[in-house]
PDB file of C-alpha atoms in Angstrom:
ATOM      1  CA  GLU A1059      10.672 -52.580  18.636  1.00  0.00           C
ATOM      2  CA  GLN A1060      12.113 -54.236  21.722  1.00  0.00           C
ATOM      3  CA  LEU A1061      15.328 -53.998  23.708  1.00  0.00           C
ATOM      4  CA  ALA A1062      16.714 -57.380  24.827  1.00  0.00           C
ATOM      5  CA  ILE A1063      19.210 -57.225  27.697  1.00  0.00           C
ATOM      6  CA  ARG A1064      21.616 -60.091  28.320  1.00  0.00           C
ATOM      7  CA  THR A1065      24.401 -60.624  30.858  1.00  0.00           C
ATOM      8  CA  THR A1066      27.965 -60.594  29.600  1.00  0.00           C
ATOM      9  CA  TYR A1067      28.958 -63.427  31.941  1.00  0.00           C
ATOM     10  CA  THR A1068      26.457 -66.132  31.018  1.00  0.00           C
ATOM     11  CA  GLY A1069      24.578 -64.610  28.113  1.00  0.00           C
ATOM     12  CA  SER A1070      21.309 -65.247  29.910  1.00  0.00           C
ATOM     13  CA  LEU A1071      18.397 -62.973  29.148  1.00  0.00           C
ATOM     14  CA  LEU A1072      17.745 -60.396  31.899  1.00  0.00           C
ATOM     15  CA  SER A1073      14.786 -58.579  30.389  1.00  0.00           C
ATOM     16  CA  VAL A1074      12.985 -57.560  27.234  1.00  0.00           C
ATOM     17  CA  GLN A1075      11.641 -54.018  27.173  1.00  0.00           C
ATOM     18  CA  ALA A1076       9.301 -52.368  24.691  1.00  0.00           C
ATOM     19  CA  LEU A1077      10.733 -49.297  22.957  1.00  0.00           C
ATOM     20  CA  ASP A1078       8.892 -46.073  22.157  1.00  0.00           C
ATOM     21  CA  PHE A1079      10.858 -45.530  18.931  1.00  0.00           C
ATOM     22  CA  PRO A1080      13.367 -47.432  16.775  1.00  0.00           C
ATOM     23  CA  PRO A1081      16.912 -46.584  17.903  1.00  0.00           C
ATOM     24  CA  ILE A1082      19.676 -45.762  15.440  1.00  0.00           C
ATOM     25  CA  ALA A1083      22.221 -46.021  18.288  1.00  0.00           C
ATOM     26  CA  ILE A1084      22.352 -47.546  21.765  1.00  0.00           C
ATOM     27  CA  VAL A1085      25.101 -46.060  23.939  1.00  0.00           C
ATOM     28  CA  PRO A1086      26.241 -47.578  27.271  1.00  0.00           C
ATOM     29  CA  TYR A1087      25.789 -45.048  30.075  1.00  0.00           C
ATOM     30  CA  GLY A1088      26.911 -46.189  33.505  1.00  0.00           C
ATOM     31  CA  ASP A1089      26.510 -49.701  34.879  1.00  0.00           C
ATOM     32  CA  ASP A1090      22.749 -49.961  34.599  1.00  0.00           C
ATOM     33  CA  ARG A1091      21.679 -47.494  31.916  1.00  0.00           C
ATOM     34  CA  VAL A1092      21.796 -46.965  28.182  1.00  0.00           C
ATOM     35  CA  LEU A1093      21.065 -43.976  25.993  1.00  0.00           C
ATOM     36  CA  LEU A1094      18.672 -44.714  23.153  1.00  0.00           C
ATOM     37  CA  ILE A1095      19.041 -42.344  20.209  1.00  0.00           C
ATOM     38  CA  GLY A1096      16.594 -42.463  17.339  1.00  0.00           C
ATOM     39  CA  ASN A1097      13.638 -40.955  15.572  1.00  0.00           C
ATOM     40  CA  GLY A1098      10.004 -41.066  16.586  1.00  0.00           C
ATOM     41  CA  ALA A1099       6.932 -39.789  14.794  1.00  0.00           C
ATOM     42  CA  SER A1100       7.600 -36.221  15.941  1.00  0.00           C
ATOM     43  CA  GLY A1101      11.373 -36.103  15.344  1.00  0.00           C
ATOM     44  CA  GLY A1102      14.714 -37.021  16.900  1.00  0.00           C
ATOM     45  CA  ARG A1103      14.838 -38.286  20.474  1.00  0.00           C
ATOM     46  CA  VAL A1104      17.439 -39.140  23.103  1.00  0.00           C
ATOM     47  CA  GLN A1105      16.188 -41.284  25.964  1.00  0.00           C
ATOM     48  CA  GLU A1106      17.971 -42.595  29.062  1.00  0.00           C
ATOM     49  CA  ARG A1107      16.787 -46.119  29.924  1.00  0.00           C
ATOM     50  CA  ASN A1108      17.482 -48.090  33.107  1.00  0.00           C
ATOM     51  CA  ILE A1109      18.210 -51.623  31.892  1.00  0.00           C
ATOM     52  CA  VAL A1110      17.063 -53.214  35.163  1.00  0.00           C
ATOM     53  CA  THR A1111      13.820 -51.372  35.889  1.00  0.00           C
ATOM     54  CA  GLY A1112      12.961 -50.256  32.354  1.00  0.00           C
ATOM     55  CA  LEU A1113      12.371 -46.698  33.588  1.00  0.00           C
ATOM     56  CA  ALA A1114      12.801 -44.294  30.656  1.00  0.00           C
ATOM     57  CA  VAL A1115      13.599 -40.580  30.943  1.00  0.00           C
ATOM     58  CA  GLU A1116      13.550 -38.285  27.933  1.00  0.00           C
ATOM     59  CA  VAL A1117      16.906 -36.468  27.785  1.00  0.00           C
ATOM     60  CA  THR A1118      16.010 -34.234  24.864  1.00  0.00           C
ATOM     61  CA  ALA A1119      13.967 -34.153  21.691  1.00  0.00           C
ATOM     62  CA  PHE A1120      14.355 -32.432  18.334  1.00  0.00           C
ATOM     63  CA  PRO A1121      10.805 -31.863  17.024  1.00  0.00           C
ATOM     64  CA  GLY A1122      10.603 -32.013  13.239  1.00  0.00           C
ATOM     65  CA  GLN A1123      14.294 -32.919  12.891  1.00  0.00           C
ATOM     66  CA  ALA A1124      15.538 -36.442  12.274  1.00  0.00           C
ATOM     67  CA  ILE A1125      18.835 -37.617  13.747  1.00  0.00           C
ATOM     68  CA  SER A1126      20.894 -39.261  11.000  1.00  0.00           C
ATOM     69  CA  ARG A1127      24.212 -40.068  12.706  1.00  0.00           C
ATOM     70  CA  VAL A1128      25.583 -40.381  16.258  1.00  0.00           C
ATOM     71  CA  ALA A1129      29.073 -40.291  17.760  1.00  0.00           C
ATOM     72  CA  TYR A1130      29.995 -40.559  21.429  1.00  0.00           C
ATOM     73  CA  ASP A1131      32.912 -40.909  23.810  1.00  0.00           C
ATOM     74  CA  ASP A1132      33.405 -42.695  27.128  1.00  0.00           C
ATOM     75  CA  ALA A1133      32.567 -39.540  29.088  1.00  0.00           C
ATOM     76  CA  ALA A1134      29.001 -39.698  27.706  1.00  0.00           C
ATOM     77  CA  ASP A1135      29.380 -36.763  25.367  1.00  0.00           C
ATOM     78  CA  LEU A1136      27.196 -37.253  22.304  1.00  0.00           C
ATOM     79  CA  TRP A1137      27.326 -35.566  18.926  1.00  0.00           C
ATOM     80  CA  LEU A1138      24.238 -35.829  16.709  1.00  0.00           C
ATOM     81  CA  VAL A1139      23.836 -34.979  13.035  1.00  0.00           C
ATOM     82  CA  LEU A1140      20.570 -33.126  12.399  1.00  0.00           C
ATOM     83  CA  PRO A1141      19.464 -31.860   8.970  1.00  0.00           C
ATOM     84  CA  THR A1142      20.995 -28.377   9.359  1.00  0.00           C
ATOM     85  CA  GLN A1143      23.515 -28.678  12.167  1.00  0.00           C
ATOM     86  CA  ILE A1144      25.450 -30.857  14.569  1.00  0.00           C
ATOM     87  CA  VAL A1145      24.549 -30.691  18.264  1.00  0.00           C
ATOM     88  CA  ARG A1146      26.581 -31.779  21.285  1.00  0.00           C
ATOM     89  CA  ILE A1147      25.027 -33.286  24.385  1.00  0.00           C
ATOM     90  CA  ASP A1148      27.123 -33.165  27.546  1.00  0.00           C
ATOM     91  CA  MET A1149      25.390 -35.719  29.772  1.00  0.00           C
ATOM     92  CA  ALA A1150      27.446 -34.795  32.868  1.00  0.00           C
ATOM     93  CA  ALA A1151      26.339 -31.159  32.682  1.00  0.00           C
ATOM     94  CA  SER A1152      22.872 -31.878  31.217  1.00  0.00           C
ATOM     95  CA  LEU A1153      23.720 -29.492  28.388  1.00  0.00           C
ATOM     96  CA  VAL A1154      22.422 -29.624  24.813  1.00  0.00           C
ATOM     97  CA  ALA A1155      24.080 -27.056  22.568  1.00  0.00           C
ATOM     98  CA  PRO A1156      24.731 -26.372  18.885  1.00  0.00           C
ATOM     99  CA  PHE A1157      28.140 -27.757  18.010  1.00  0.00           C
ATOM    100  CA  SER A1158      28.616 -26.818  14.367  1.00  0.00           C
ATOM    101  CA  ALA A1159      26.430 -25.190  11.731  1.00  0.00           C
ATOM    102  CA  THR A1160      28.067 -27.450   9.138  1.00  0.00           C
ATOM    103  CA  THR A1161      25.791 -29.937   7.439  1.00  0.00           C
ATOM    104  CA  ALA A1162      27.244 -33.428   7.596  1.00  0.00           C
ATOM    105  CA  THR A1163      26.654 -36.905   6.201  1.00  0.00           C
ATOM    106  CA  ASP A1164      28.604 -38.643   8.977  1.00  0.00           C
ATOM    107  CA  LEU A1165      30.701 -38.015  12.067  1.00  0.00           C
ATOM    108  CA  ALA A1166      32.970 -39.955  14.407  1.00  0.00           C
ATOM    109  CA  HIS A1167      34.823 -39.281  17.648  1.00  0.00           C
ATOM    110  CA  ASP A1168      38.533 -40.120  17.533  1.00  0.00           C
ATOM    111  CA  ALA A1169      39.442 -41.341  21.018  1.00  0.00           C
ATOM    112  CA  ALA A1170      43.177 -41.138  20.280  1.00  0.00           C
ATOM    113  CA  ASP A1171      43.301 -37.364  19.794  1.00  0.00           C
ATOM    114  CA  GLY A1172      39.874 -36.231  21.015  1.00  0.00           C
ATOM    115  CA  LEU A1173      38.798 -34.818  17.665  1.00  0.00           C
ATOM    116  CA  VAL A1174      35.345 -35.084  16.145  1.00  0.00           C
ATOM    117  CA  TRP A1175      35.637 -35.807  12.419  1.00  0.00           C
ATOM    118  CA  ILE A1176      32.748 -34.974  10.130  1.00  0.00           C
ATOM    119  CA  ALA A1177      32.058 -35.762   6.491  1.00  0.00           C
ATOM    120  CA  SER A1178      30.678 -32.761   4.635  1.00  0.00           C
ATOM    121  CA  GLY A1179      30.550 -32.738   0.849  1.00  0.00           C
ATOM    122  CA  SER A1180      33.996 -33.738  -0.394  1.00  0.00           C
ATOM    123  CA  ASP A1181      35.702 -32.774   2.885  1.00  0.00           C
ATOM    124  CA  ALA A1182      36.662 -34.567   6.082  1.00  0.00           C
ATOM    125  CA  ILE A1183      36.765 -31.873   8.748  1.00  0.00           C
ATOM    126  CA  ALA A1184      38.448 -32.134  12.173  1.00  0.00           C
ATOM    127  CA  LEU A1185      36.626 -30.282  14.945  1.00  0.00           C
ATOM    128  CA  ASP A1186      37.600 -29.589  18.551  1.00  0.00           C
ATOM    129  CA  GLN A1187      35.460 -31.918  20.663  1.00  0.00           C
ATOM    130  CA  THR A1188      34.393 -29.190  23.098  1.00  0.00           C
ATOM    131  CA  SER A1189      34.081 -25.951  21.126  1.00  0.00           C
ATOM    132  CA  GLY A1190      33.328 -27.278  17.638  1.00  0.00           C
ATOM    133  CA  ALA A1191      36.084 -25.070  16.191  1.00  0.00           C
ATOM    134  CA  THR A1192      37.488 -26.293  12.870  1.00  0.00           C
ATOM    135  CA  LEU A1193      41.054 -27.517  13.350  1.00  0.00           C
ATOM    136  CA  GLY A1194      41.706 -28.839   9.868  1.00  0.00           C
ATOM    137  CA  THR A1195      40.151 -29.974   6.617  1.00  0.00           C
ATOM    138  CA  ILE A1196      41.155 -32.726   4.207  1.00  0.00           C
ATOM    139  CA  SER A1197      39.593 -32.409   0.758  1.00  0.00           C
ATOM    140  CA  PHE A1198      38.932 -35.333  -1.576  1.00  0.00           C
ATOM    141  CA  PRO A1199      38.002 -35.440  -5.275  1.00  0.00           C
ATOM    142  CA  LEU A1200      34.722 -37.254  -4.488  1.00  0.00           C
ATOM    143  CA  ALA A1201      32.030 -36.877  -1.845  1.00  0.00           C
ATOM    144  CA  VAL A1202      32.872 -38.271   1.592  1.00  0.00           C
ATOM    145  CA  ASP A1203      30.068 -40.477   2.889  1.00  0.00           C
ATOM    146  CA  ARG A1204      31.598 -42.051   6.040  1.00  0.00           C
ATOM    147  CA  VAL A1205      34.303 -41.213   8.563  1.00  0.00           C
ATOM    148  CA  LEU A1206      36.156 -43.974  10.423  1.00  0.00           C
ATOM    149  CA  PRO A1207      39.077 -43.045  12.702  1.00  0.00           C
ATOM    150  CA  PHE A1208      41.781 -45.655  13.154  1.00  0.00           C
ATOM    151  CA  PHE A1209      41.860 -46.740  16.793  1.00  0.00           C
ATOM    152  CA  ASN A1210      44.949 -48.939  16.562  1.00  0.00           C
ATOM    153  CA  ARG A1211      47.633 -46.324  15.971  1.00  0.00           C
TER     154      ARG A1211
END
């Protein structure tokens, strides 16, 4: 796996960097960094990568647990779906904490109202983005596989 970095102005290639693991998400983080989220041989990983120097710093790892879904906001808060829980990573405070004990098939951050929506069984569940408290549930007759907030309200 490789990470190719191009400029937005000209589209010219700045660098190509080898990756330690295949990412399931690449999240912009500041002007010269990205967060790589994925799964390595030993489990889920979150890595901060400088796109200029290639320097990589491990933010956190989840040994024996694969990350299946990722949501994030512009403040660099991340929410990750693990097999038995959802965790929240607050990059500003360098804090990794359990967010919800609910098992989920998907999640998304709704920038319009600040809620984190998760798909769990046949429910779409709205959670407070900071505490993880359940604020509401919408039930459907079939299983909910994906959550997609509308950003153009």
